[in-house]
């Protein structure tokens, strides 16, 4: 859900040797990688709290998050055959894309609320979840895997509901347009008759 927080967290854990990480995580232990991830996380933290700015941010990240998820997944794999790296890249990118589209869709739905508090609450809950899942993954990777599995299931269920909602909203918009067109046409005819 938050690529920059994930990369920064891995980098900081590796930098301060808080948890013994495999050697392939050394790529995250770079001052520039950590600094850029922290700066972008700070920008995202603020952007996520502003209605419609968060939607614009999510639109830009429709490409960034899945690619970042694929890169993080391949990096954490370590030495592996090219076909396995490709498979893991697709899996990581798909998981990141699923999380992204769920977040972006939910955020767009929250943005129609006239008050900003629901947007802030949703964003803060997301921030806490990302950091919490990251810490859980560092101490209890199997538990984090189970939580991730549940999240994937929720994403699938939410995606189905979101698609149904989009279809209904599109059908309602078409019906309104057709109804409005008939009213305008009827109004034109009555003017001609006068």
Short mmCIF file of N, CA and C in Angstrom, two decimals:
data_model
loop_
_atom_site.label_atom_id
_atom_site.label_comp_id
_atom_site.label_asym_id
_atom_site.label_seq_id
_atom_site.Cartn_x
_atom_site.Cartn_y
_atom_site.Cartn_z
N UNK A 1 0.83 -1.18 0.00
CA UNK A 1 0.00 0.00 0.00
C UNK A 1 0.88 1.25 0.00
N UNK A 2 2.00 1.20 0.70
CA UNK A 2 2.89 2.35 0.72
C UNK A 2 4.31 1.89 0.40
N UNK A 3 4.67 2.01 -0.84
CA UNK A 3 5.97 1.58 -1.33
C UNK A 3 7.11 2.29 -0.60
N UNK A 4 6.98 3.60 -0.43
CA UNK A 4 8.07 4.37 0.15
C UNK A 4 8.30 4.03 1.62
N UNK A 5 7.23 3.83 2.38
CA UNK A 5 7.39 3.43 3.78
C UNK A 5 8.05 2.06 3.87
N UNK A 6 7.67 1.16 2.97
CA UNK A 6 8.25 -0.19 2.98
C UNK A 6 9.75 -0.14 2.68
N UNK A 7 10.12 0.59 1.64
CA UNK A 7 11.54 0.68 1.26
C UNK A 7 12.34 1.37 2.37
N UNK A 8 11.79 2.44 2.94
CA UNK A 8 12.49 3.15 4.02
C UNK A 8 12.66 2.26 5.23
N UNK A 9 11.60 1.51 5.56
CA UNK A 9 11.67 0.64 6.73
C UNK A 9 12.72 -0.46 6.53
N UNK A 10 12.73 -1.09 5.38
CA UNK A 10 13.74 -2.12 5.10
C UNK A 10 15.14 -1.52 5.17
N UNK A 11 15.29 -0.32 4.57
CA UNK A 11 16.60 0.34 4.58
C UNK A 11 17.07 0.69 5.99
N UNK A 12 16.17 1.22 6.81
CA UNK A 12 16.55 1.59 8.18
C UNK A 12 16.86 0.37 9.04
N UNK A 13 16.08 -0.68 8.86
CA UNK A 13 16.33 -1.92 9.62
C UNK A 13 17.69 -2.49 9.23
N UNK A 14 17.97 -2.47 7.93
CA UNK A 14 19.27 -2.97 7.47
C UNK A 14 20.41 -2.06 7.96
N UNK A 15 20.20 -0.75 7.89
CA UNK A 15 21.24 0.21 8.28
C UNK A 15 21.62 0.07 9.75
N UNK A 16 20.61 -0.05 10.61
CA UNK A 16 20.87 -0.10 12.05
C UNK A 16 20.94 -1.53 12.57
N UNK A 17 20.91 -2.49 11.66
CA UNK A 17 21.05 -3.91 12.01
C UNK A 17 20.09 -4.31 13.12
N UNK A 18 18.83 -3.86 12.99
CA UNK A 18 17.82 -4.15 14.00
C UNK A 18 17.34 -5.60 13.92
N UNK A 19 17.37 -6.14 12.73
CA UNK A 19 17.00 -7.54 12.49
C UNK A 19 18.02 -8.09 11.52
N UNK A 20 18.38 -9.32 11.70
CA UNK A 20 19.33 -9.95 10.78
C UNK A 20 18.63 -10.23 9.46
N UNK A 21 19.00 -9.48 8.43
CA UNK A 21 18.38 -9.63 7.12
C UNK A 21 19.32 -10.37 6.18
N UNK A 22 18.79 -11.10 5.22
CA UNK A 22 19.63 -11.76 4.22
C UNK A 22 20.43 -10.73 3.42
N UNK A 23 21.52 -11.15 2.81
CA UNK A 23 22.41 -10.22 2.10
C UNK A 23 21.73 -9.43 0.97
N UNK A 24 20.72 -10.01 0.33
CA UNK A 24 20.08 -9.29 -0.79
C UNK A 24 19.38 -8.01 -0.35
N UNK A 25 19.12 -7.85 0.95
CA UNK A 25 18.50 -6.63 1.45
C UNK A 25 19.49 -5.47 1.56
N UNK A 26 20.76 -5.75 1.32
CA UNK A 26 21.79 -4.71 1.41
C UNK A 26 21.53 -3.58 0.42
N UNK A 27 20.85 -3.86 -0.67
CA UNK A 27 20.54 -2.81 -1.66
C UNK A 27 19.71 -1.68 -1.04
N UNK A 28 18.93 -2.00 -0.02
CA UNK A 28 18.12 -0.98 0.64
C UNK A 28 18.92 -0.17 1.66
N UNK A 29 20.08 -0.71 2.07
CA UNK A 29 20.94 -0.05 3.05
C UNK A 29 21.88 0.92 2.33
N UNK A 30 21.30 1.91 1.72
CA UNK A 30 22.04 2.92 0.98
C UNK A 30 21.48 4.27 1.40
N UNK A 31 22.34 5.20 1.72
CA UNK A 31 21.90 6.49 2.21
C UNK A 31 20.92 7.16 1.25
N UNK A 32 21.22 7.11 -0.05
CA UNK A 32 20.34 7.73 -1.04
C UNK A 32 18.99 7.03 -1.12
N UNK A 33 19.00 5.71 -1.09
CA UNK A 33 17.74 4.96 -1.16
C UNK A 33 16.87 5.29 0.06
N UNK A 34 17.48 5.28 1.23
CA UNK A 34 16.74 5.58 2.46
C UNK A 34 16.23 7.02 2.43
N UNK A 35 17.09 7.97 2.05
CA UNK A 35 16.71 9.40 2.05
C UNK A 35 15.57 9.66 1.06
N UNK A 36 15.70 9.14 -0.15
CA UNK A 36 14.65 9.36 -1.16
C UNK A 36 13.34 8.71 -0.71
N UNK A 37 13.42 7.50 -0.17
CA UNK A 37 12.21 6.82 0.31
C UNK A 37 11.55 7.61 1.44
N UNK A 38 12.34 8.14 2.37
CA UNK A 38 11.77 8.93 3.47
C UNK A 38 11.14 10.24 2.98
N UNK A 39 11.80 10.92 2.06
CA UNK A 39 11.26 12.17 1.51
C UNK A 39 9.95 11.89 0.77
N UNK A 40 9.95 10.85 -0.07
CA UNK A 40 8.73 10.53 -0.81
C UNK A 40 7.62 10.04 0.11
N UNK A 41 7.99 9.35 1.18
CA UNK A 41 6.98 8.96 2.16
C UNK A 41 6.38 10.20 2.83
N UNK A 42 7.21 11.18 3.16
CA UNK A 42 6.71 12.41 3.78
C UNK A 42 5.77 13.15 2.81
N UNK A 43 6.13 13.20 1.54
CA UNK A 43 5.26 13.84 0.54
C UNK A 43 3.94 13.08 0.45
N UNK A 44 4.02 11.75 0.39
CA UNK A 44 2.81 10.94 0.30
C UNK A 44 1.96 11.08 1.57
N UNK A 45 2.60 11.15 2.72
CA UNK A 45 1.89 11.31 3.98
C UNK A 45 1.01 12.56 3.94
N UNK A 46 1.56 13.66 3.44
CA UNK A 46 0.80 14.90 3.36
C UNK A 46 -0.24 14.82 2.23
N UNK A 47 0.18 14.34 1.06
CA UNK A 47 -0.73 14.28 -0.10
C UNK A 47 -1.95 13.41 0.20
N UNK A 48 -1.77 12.35 0.97
CA UNK A 48 -2.88 11.45 1.30
C UNK A 48 -3.93 12.08 2.20
N UNK A 49 -3.59 13.17 2.84
CA UNK A 49 -4.54 13.81 3.76
C UNK A 49 -5.39 14.87 3.07
N UNK A 50 -5.09 15.19 1.83
CA UNK A 50 -5.81 16.24 1.12
C UNK A 50 -6.71 15.61 0.06
N UNK A 51 -8.04 15.74 0.23
CA UNK A 51 -8.95 15.16 -0.76
C UNK A 51 -8.63 15.65 -2.16
N UNK A 52 -8.71 14.78 -3.11
CA UNK A 52 -8.46 14.97 -4.53
C UNK A 52 -6.97 15.06 -4.84
N UNK A 53 -6.15 15.61 -3.96
CA UNK A 53 -4.70 15.55 -4.17
C UNK A 53 -4.27 14.09 -4.04
N UNK A 54 -4.89 13.38 -3.07
CA UNK A 54 -4.58 11.96 -2.91
C UNK A 54 -4.99 11.16 -4.15
N UNK A 55 -6.08 11.55 -4.78
CA UNK A 55 -6.52 10.85 -6.00
C UNK A 55 -5.53 11.10 -7.13
N UNK A 56 -5.05 12.32 -7.26
CA UNK A 56 -4.03 12.63 -8.26
C UNK A 56 -2.75 11.85 -7.98
N UNK A 57 -2.35 11.82 -6.71
CA UNK A 57 -1.15 11.07 -6.30
C UNK A 57 -1.32 9.59 -6.66
N UNK A 58 -2.50 9.04 -6.37
CA UNK A 58 -2.77 7.63 -6.69
C UNK A 58 -2.74 7.39 -8.20
N UNK A 59 -3.23 8.35 -8.97
CA UNK A 59 -3.22 8.19 -10.44
C UNK A 59 -1.78 8.09 -10.94
N UNK A 60 -0.90 8.94 -10.43
CA UNK A 60 0.51 8.89 -10.83
C UNK A 60 1.12 7.55 -10.41
N UNK A 61 0.72 7.05 -9.26
CA UNK A 61 1.31 5.83 -8.72
C UNK A 61 0.68 4.54 -9.26
N UNK A 62 -0.23 4.67 -10.21
CA UNK A 62 -0.80 3.48 -10.85
C UNK A 62 0.30 2.69 -11.55
N UNK A 63 1.32 3.35 -12.01
CA UNK A 63 2.47 2.68 -12.62
C UNK A 63 3.56 2.42 -11.58
N UNK A 64 3.80 3.40 -10.72
CA UNK A 64 4.93 3.33 -9.78
C UNK A 64 4.78 2.18 -8.78
N UNK A 65 3.63 2.05 -8.15
CA UNK A 65 3.47 1.03 -7.10
C UNK A 65 3.63 -0.40 -7.61
N UNK A 66 2.98 -0.79 -8.71
CA UNK A 66 3.20 -2.16 -9.19
C UNK A 66 4.65 -2.44 -9.59
N UNK A 67 5.29 -1.47 -10.24
CA UNK A 67 6.71 -1.65 -10.59
C UNK A 67 7.57 -1.75 -9.34
N UNK A 68 7.30 -0.89 -8.37
CA UNK A 68 8.05 -0.94 -7.11
C UNK A 68 7.83 -2.25 -6.38
N UNK A 69 6.58 -2.73 -6.37
CA UNK A 69 6.28 -4.02 -5.75
C UNK A 69 7.03 -5.16 -6.41
N UNK A 70 7.11 -5.12 -7.74
CA UNK A 70 7.85 -6.14 -8.48
C UNK A 70 9.34 -6.08 -8.14
N UNK A 71 9.89 -4.87 -8.08
CA UNK A 71 11.32 -4.72 -7.77
C UNK A 71 11.64 -5.17 -6.35
N UNK A 72 10.81 -4.80 -5.40
CA UNK A 72 11.03 -5.22 -4.01
C UNK A 72 10.94 -6.74 -3.91
N UNK A 73 9.95 -7.33 -4.58
CA UNK A 73 9.78 -8.79 -4.54
C UNK A 73 10.99 -9.51 -5.12
N UNK A 74 11.48 -9.05 -6.26
CA UNK A 74 12.66 -9.68 -6.89
C UNK A 74 13.90 -9.48 -6.03
N UNK A 75 14.04 -8.30 -5.46
CA UNK A 75 15.21 -8.03 -4.61
C UNK A 75 15.22 -8.94 -3.39
N UNK A 76 14.07 -9.13 -2.78
CA UNK A 76 14.03 -9.96 -1.57
C UNK A 76 14.22 -11.44 -1.88
N UNK A 77 14.05 -11.82 -3.14
CA UNK A 77 14.23 -13.21 -3.53
C UNK A 77 15.69 -13.64 -3.45
N UNK A 78 16.59 -12.75 -3.80
CA UNK A 78 18.01 -13.12 -3.81
C UNK A 78 18.37 -13.85 -5.09
N UNK A 79 19.37 -14.72 -4.99
CA UNK A 79 19.82 -15.48 -6.16
C UNK A 79 18.76 -16.49 -6.57
N UNK A 80 18.36 -16.43 -7.82
CA UNK A 80 17.36 -17.36 -8.32
C UNK A 80 17.47 -17.40 -9.84
N UNK A 81 16.86 -18.42 -10.41
CA UNK A 81 16.87 -18.55 -11.87
C UNK A 81 16.03 -17.44 -12.49
N UNK A 82 16.31 -17.11 -13.75
CA UNK A 82 15.56 -16.03 -14.41
C UNK A 82 14.04 -16.28 -14.45
N UNK A 83 13.61 -17.52 -14.66
CA UNK A 83 12.17 -17.78 -14.72
C UNK A 83 11.52 -17.55 -13.36
N UNK A 84 12.24 -17.90 -12.26
CA UNK A 84 11.69 -17.67 -10.93
C UNK A 84 11.65 -16.18 -10.61
N UNK A 85 12.69 -15.47 -11.03
CA UNK A 85 12.69 -14.01 -10.83
C UNK A 85 11.52 -13.37 -11.57
N UNK A 86 11.27 -13.83 -12.79
CA UNK A 86 10.14 -13.31 -13.57
C UNK A 86 8.82 -13.61 -12.89
N UNK A 87 8.67 -14.83 -12.39
CA UNK A 87 7.45 -15.23 -11.70
C UNK A 87 7.22 -14.40 -10.44
N UNK A 88 8.28 -14.21 -9.67
CA UNK A 88 8.18 -13.41 -8.44
C UNK A 88 7.90 -11.95 -8.77
N UNK A 89 8.49 -11.43 -9.85
CA UNK A 89 8.23 -10.05 -10.26
C UNK A 89 6.75 -9.87 -10.61
N UNK A 90 6.20 -10.83 -11.34
CA UNK A 90 4.78 -10.75 -11.71
C UNK A 90 3.91 -10.84 -10.45
N UNK A 91 4.26 -11.75 -9.55
CA UNK A 91 3.47 -11.90 -8.31
C UNK A 91 3.56 -10.63 -7.45
N UNK A 92 4.77 -10.10 -7.29
CA UNK A 92 4.94 -8.87 -6.49
C UNK A 92 4.23 -7.69 -7.12
N UNK A 93 4.33 -7.55 -8.44
CA UNK A 93 3.66 -6.46 -9.14
C UNK A 93 2.15 -6.59 -9.07
N UNK A 94 1.66 -7.83 -9.19
CA UNK A 94 0.21 -8.07 -9.12
C UNK A 94 -0.32 -7.75 -7.72
N UNK A 95 0.40 -8.20 -6.71
CA UNK A 95 -0.02 -7.92 -5.33
C UNK A 95 -0.02 -6.41 -5.07
N UNK A 96 1.04 -5.73 -5.53
CA UNK A 96 1.11 -4.28 -5.35
C UNK A 96 0.00 -3.57 -6.13
N UNK A 97 -0.28 -4.04 -7.34
CA UNK A 97 -1.36 -3.44 -8.14
C UNK A 97 -2.71 -3.64 -7.47
N UNK A 98 -2.93 -4.83 -6.93
CA UNK A 98 -4.19 -5.08 -6.22
C UNK A 98 -4.37 -4.16 -5.04
N UNK A 99 -3.30 -4.01 -4.26
CA UNK A 99 -3.34 -3.09 -3.13
C UNK A 99 -3.55 -1.65 -3.59
N UNK A 100 -2.87 -1.28 -4.67
CA UNK A 100 -3.00 0.09 -5.19
C UNK A 100 -4.42 0.38 -5.64
N UNK A 101 -4.99 -0.51 -6.45
CA UNK A 101 -6.33 -0.25 -6.98
C UNK A 101 -7.38 -0.26 -5.87
N UNK A 102 -7.18 -1.11 -4.87
CA UNK A 102 -8.10 -1.10 -3.73
C UNK A 102 -8.00 0.22 -2.99
N UNK A 103 -6.77 0.66 -2.75
CA UNK A 103 -6.56 1.92 -2.05
C UNK A 103 -7.13 3.09 -2.86
N UNK A 104 -6.80 3.14 -4.14
CA UNK A 104 -7.24 4.25 -4.98
C UNK A 104 -8.76 4.28 -5.11
N UNK A 105 -9.36 3.12 -5.27
CA UNK A 105 -10.82 3.05 -5.39
C UNK A 105 -11.52 3.44 -4.10
N UNK A 106 -10.99 2.94 -2.99
CA UNK A 106 -11.57 3.28 -1.69
C UNK A 106 -11.39 4.76 -1.42
N UNK A 107 -10.22 5.27 -1.75
CA UNK A 107 -9.95 6.70 -1.52
C UNK A 107 -10.87 7.58 -2.35
N UNK A 108 -11.12 7.18 -3.60
CA UNK A 108 -12.03 7.96 -4.44
C UNK A 108 -13.44 7.96 -3.84
N UNK A 109 -13.85 6.83 -3.28
CA UNK A 109 -15.17 6.75 -2.65
C UNK A 109 -15.22 7.62 -1.39
N UNK A 110 -14.14 7.64 -0.61
CA UNK A 110 -14.09 8.45 0.61
C UNK A 110 -14.08 9.94 0.27
N UNK A 111 -13.51 10.30 -0.88
CA UNK A 111 -13.41 11.71 -1.26
C UNK A 111 -14.75 12.37 -1.52
N UNK A 112 -15.79 11.61 -1.78
CA UNK A 112 -17.10 12.23 -2.02
C UNK A 112 -17.74 12.69 -0.71
N UNK A 113 -17.17 12.29 0.41
CA UNK A 113 -17.66 12.75 1.70
C UNK A 113 -17.38 14.25 1.81
N UNK A 114 -18.35 15.05 2.25
CA UNK A 114 -18.15 16.50 2.29
C UNK A 114 -17.17 16.97 3.36
N UNK A 115 -16.92 16.14 4.35
CA UNK A 115 -16.01 16.57 5.42
C UNK A 115 -14.65 15.87 5.24
N UNK A 116 -13.57 16.49 5.70
CA UNK A 116 -12.24 15.91 5.47
C UNK A 116 -11.83 14.84 6.48
N UNK A 117 -12.59 14.69 7.57
CA UNK A 117 -12.13 13.83 8.66
C UNK A 117 -12.07 12.36 8.27
N UNK A 118 -13.01 11.90 7.46
CA UNK A 118 -12.98 10.50 7.05
C UNK A 118 -11.76 10.22 6.19
N UNK A 119 -11.39 11.18 5.36
CA UNK A 119 -10.19 11.03 4.53
C UNK A 119 -8.94 10.95 5.40
N UNK A 120 -8.85 11.83 6.38
CA UNK A 120 -7.70 11.82 7.29
C UNK A 120 -7.64 10.51 8.08
N UNK A 121 -8.78 10.09 8.59
CA UNK A 121 -8.83 8.85 9.39
C UNK A 121 -8.42 7.65 8.54
N UNK A 122 -8.93 7.59 7.34
CA UNK A 122 -8.59 6.49 6.44
C UNK A 122 -7.09 6.49 6.16
N UNK A 123 -6.53 7.65 5.87
CA UNK A 123 -5.11 7.77 5.56
C UNK A 123 -4.23 7.40 6.76
N UNK A 124 -4.60 7.89 7.94
CA UNK A 124 -3.82 7.56 9.14
C UNK A 124 -3.90 6.07 9.47
N UNK A 125 -5.08 5.48 9.29
CA UNK A 125 -5.22 4.03 9.52
C UNK A 125 -4.33 3.26 8.56
N UNK A 126 -4.27 3.71 7.33
CA UNK A 126 -3.39 3.08 6.34
C UNK A 126 -1.92 3.19 6.76
N UNK A 127 -1.51 4.36 7.22
CA UNK A 127 -0.12 4.56 7.66
C UNK A 127 0.22 3.63 8.82
N UNK A 128 -0.67 3.55 9.79
CA UNK A 128 -0.44 2.66 10.94
C UNK A 128 -0.37 1.20 10.49
N UNK A 129 -1.26 0.83 9.57
CA UNK A 129 -1.27 -0.55 9.07
C UNK A 129 0.04 -0.90 8.37
N UNK A 130 0.53 -0.01 7.52
CA UNK A 130 1.76 -0.28 6.78
C UNK A 130 2.95 -0.46 7.72
N UNK A 131 3.09 0.44 8.67
CA UNK A 131 4.20 0.34 9.62
C UNK A 131 4.03 -0.90 10.49
N UNK A 132 2.80 -1.14 10.95
CA UNK A 132 2.54 -2.32 11.78
C UNK A 132 2.83 -3.62 11.05
N UNK A 133 2.39 -3.72 9.79
CA UNK A 133 2.65 -4.94 9.02
C UNK A 133 4.14 -5.10 8.75
N UNK A 134 4.82 -3.99 8.51
CA UNK A 134 6.26 -4.05 8.30
C UNK A 134 6.99 -4.56 9.54
N UNK A 135 6.63 -4.04 10.70
CA UNK A 135 7.25 -4.50 11.95
C UNK A 135 6.90 -5.96 12.23
N UNK A 136 5.67 -6.34 11.95
CA UNK A 136 5.26 -7.73 12.13
C UNK A 136 6.06 -8.64 11.22
N UNK A 137 6.28 -8.22 9.98
CA UNK A 137 7.05 -9.02 9.02
C UNK A 137 8.49 -9.20 9.48
N UNK A 138 9.04 -8.20 10.15
CA UNK A 138 10.41 -8.30 10.61
C UNK A 138 10.56 -9.26 11.80
N UNK A 139 9.58 -9.28 12.67
CA UNK A 139 9.66 -10.13 13.87
C UNK A 139 8.98 -11.49 13.68
N UNK A 140 7.84 -11.48 12.98
CA UNK A 140 7.05 -12.71 12.80
C UNK A 140 6.61 -12.82 11.34
N UNK A 141 7.51 -13.23 10.46
CA UNK A 141 7.20 -13.25 9.03
C UNK A 141 5.99 -14.12 8.66
N UNK A 142 5.81 -15.23 9.34
CA UNK A 142 4.67 -16.10 9.02
C UNK A 142 3.34 -15.43 9.38
N UNK A 143 3.33 -14.74 10.49
CA UNK A 143 2.12 -14.01 10.88
C UNK A 143 1.83 -12.90 9.86
N UNK A 144 2.88 -12.22 9.41
CA UNK A 144 2.71 -11.17 8.41
C UNK A 144 2.20 -11.77 7.09
N UNK A 145 2.67 -12.96 6.75
CA UNK A 145 2.19 -13.64 5.55
C UNK A 145 0.69 -13.96 5.68
N UNK A 146 0.28 -14.40 6.86
CA UNK A 146 -1.14 -14.70 7.09
C UNK A 146 -1.98 -13.42 6.98
N UNK A 147 -1.51 -12.32 7.57
CA UNK A 147 -2.22 -11.05 7.47
C UNK A 147 -2.31 -10.61 6.01
N UNK A 148 -1.22 -10.77 5.29
CA UNK A 148 -1.21 -10.41 3.87
C UNK A 148 -2.21 -11.25 3.09
N UNK A 149 -2.28 -12.55 3.41
CA UNK A 149 -3.26 -13.42 2.75
C UNK A 149 -4.69 -12.96 3.00
N UNK A 150 -4.98 -12.58 4.23
CA UNK A 150 -6.31 -12.06 4.55
C UNK A 150 -6.56 -10.76 3.79
N UNK A 151 -5.55 -9.92 3.70
CA UNK A 151 -5.69 -8.66 2.96
C UNK A 151 -5.97 -8.91 1.48
N UNK A 152 -5.30 -9.88 0.91
CA UNK A 152 -5.55 -10.23 -0.50
C UNK A 152 -6.99 -10.68 -0.68
N UNK A 153 -7.48 -11.49 0.24
CA UNK A 153 -8.88 -11.93 0.18
C UNK A 153 -9.83 -10.73 0.27
N UNK A 154 -9.55 -9.82 1.17
CA UNK A 154 -10.38 -8.62 1.31
C UNK A 154 -10.31 -7.78 0.03
N UNK A 155 -9.12 -7.67 -0.56
CA UNK A 155 -8.97 -6.92 -1.81
C UNK A 155 -9.84 -7.52 -2.90
N UNK A 156 -9.83 -8.84 -3.01
CA UNK A 156 -10.65 -9.50 -4.04
C UNK A 156 -12.13 -9.22 -3.79
N UNK A 157 -12.56 -9.33 -2.54
CA UNK A 157 -13.97 -9.07 -2.23
C UNK A 157 -14.34 -7.61 -2.47
N UNK A 158 -13.46 -6.70 -2.07
CA UNK A 158 -13.72 -5.28 -2.29
C UNK A 158 -13.72 -4.94 -3.78
N UNK A 159 -12.83 -5.57 -4.53
CA UNK A 159 -12.78 -5.32 -5.98
C UNK A 159 -14.09 -5.72 -6.63
N UNK A 160 -14.64 -6.84 -6.21
CA UNK A 160 -15.92 -7.27 -6.77
C UNK A 160 -17.02 -6.26 -6.43
N UNK A 161 -17.05 -5.81 -5.18
CA UNK A 161 -18.05 -4.81 -4.78
C UNK A 161 -17.84 -3.49 -5.53
N UNK A 162 -16.60 -3.08 -5.67
CA UNK A 162 -16.28 -1.84 -6.37
C UNK A 162 -16.72 -1.92 -7.83
N UNK A 163 -16.47 -3.04 -8.48
CA UNK A 163 -16.90 -3.20 -9.87
C UNK A 163 -18.42 -3.14 -9.99
N UNK A 164 -19.12 -3.77 -9.06
CA UNK A 164 -20.58 -3.70 -9.07
C UNK A 164 -21.05 -2.26 -8.88
N UNK A 165 -20.42 -1.53 -7.95
CA UNK A 165 -20.77 -0.14 -7.69
C UNK A 165 -20.53 0.71 -8.93
N UNK A 166 -19.40 0.50 -9.61
CA UNK A 166 -19.07 1.26 -10.82
C UNK A 166 -20.10 0.98 -11.91
N UNK A 167 -20.46 -0.29 -12.08
CA UNK A 167 -21.47 -0.64 -13.09
C UNK A 167 -22.80 0.04 -12.79
N UNK A 168 -23.23 -0.01 -11.53
CA UNK A 168 -24.50 0.63 -11.16
C UNK A 168 -24.43 2.14 -11.37
N UNK A 169 -23.31 2.75 -10.98
CA UNK A 169 -23.17 4.20 -11.15
C UNK A 169 -23.16 4.57 -12.62
N UNK A 170 -22.50 3.78 -13.45
CA UNK A 170 -22.48 4.05 -14.89
C UNK A 170 -23.88 3.89 -15.49
N UNK A 171 -24.59 2.84 -15.09
CA UNK A 171 -25.95 2.63 -15.59
C UNK A 171 -26.87 3.77 -15.17
N UNK A 172 -26.72 4.24 -13.93
CA UNK A 172 -27.54 5.36 -13.45
C UNK A 172 -27.21 6.63 -14.22
N UNK A 173 -25.94 6.86 -14.53
CA UNK A 173 -25.55 8.05 -15.29
C UNK A 173 -26.13 8.01 -16.70
N UNK A 174 -26.08 6.84 -17.33
CA UNK A 174 -26.66 6.69 -18.67
C UNK A 174 -28.16 6.92 -18.61
N UNK A 175 -28.83 6.36 -17.61
CA UNK A 175 -30.28 6.53 -17.48
C UNK A 175 -30.63 8.00 -17.27
N UNK A 176 -29.85 8.71 -16.43
CA UNK A 176 -30.10 10.14 -16.22
C UNK A 176 -29.91 10.93 -17.51
N UNK A 177 -28.87 10.58 -18.26
CA UNK A 177 -28.61 11.28 -19.52
C UNK A 177 -29.75 11.04 -20.51
N UNK A 178 -30.20 9.81 -20.61
CA UNK A 178 -31.31 9.50 -21.52
C UNK A 178 -32.58 10.21 -21.08
N UNK A 179 -32.85 10.21 -19.78
CA UNK A 179 -34.05 10.88 -19.25
C UNK A 179 -33.97 12.38 -19.52
N UNK A 180 -32.79 12.96 -19.27
CA UNK A 180 -32.60 14.39 -19.51
C UNK A 180 -32.77 14.71 -21.00
N UNK A 181 -32.27 13.84 -21.86
CA UNK A 181 -32.41 14.03 -23.31
C UNK A 181 -33.86 14.02 -23.74
N UNK A 182 -34.65 13.13 -23.15
CA UNK A 182 -36.09 13.08 -23.49
C UNK A 182 -36.80 14.33 -23.01
N UNK A 183 -36.43 14.83 -21.82
CA UNK A 183 -37.06 16.05 -21.30
C UNK A 183 -36.73 17.24 -22.18
N UNK A 184 -35.48 17.34 -22.61
CA UNK A 184 -35.07 18.45 -23.46
C UNK A 184 -35.79 18.36 -24.80
N UNK A 185 -35.88 17.16 -25.34
CA UNK A 185 -36.59 16.96 -26.61
C UNK A 185 -38.05 17.28 -26.48
N UNK A 186 -38.68 16.88 -25.38
CA UNK A 186 -40.09 17.18 -25.17
C UNK A 186 -40.30 18.67 -25.01
N UNK A 187 -39.38 19.33 -24.33
CA UNK A 187 -39.48 20.77 -24.14
C UNK A 187 -39.33 21.52 -25.46
N UNK A 188 -38.48 21.05 -26.33
CA UNK A 188 -38.28 21.66 -27.63
C UNK A 188 -39.53 21.54 -28.48
N UNK A 189 -40.13 20.34 -28.44
CA UNK A 189 -41.34 20.11 -29.23
C UNK A 189 -42.46 21.03 -28.77
N UNK A 190 -42.64 21.17 -27.46
CA UNK A 190 -43.71 22.00 -26.96
C UNK A 190 -43.51 23.47 -27.34
N UNK A 191 -42.26 23.93 -27.41
CA UNK A 191 -42.01 25.30 -27.83
C UNK A 191 -42.38 25.48 -29.29
N UNK A 192 -42.11 24.50 -30.10
CA UNK A 192 -42.45 24.59 -31.53
C UNK A 192 -43.96 24.62 -31.73
N UNK A 193 -44.65 23.87 -30.89
CA UNK A 193 -46.10 23.83 -31.03
C UNK A 193 -46.72 25.17 -30.67
N UNK A 194 -46.08 25.92 -29.79
CA UNK A 194 -46.63 27.22 -29.39
C UNK A 194 -46.39 28.19 -30.49
#
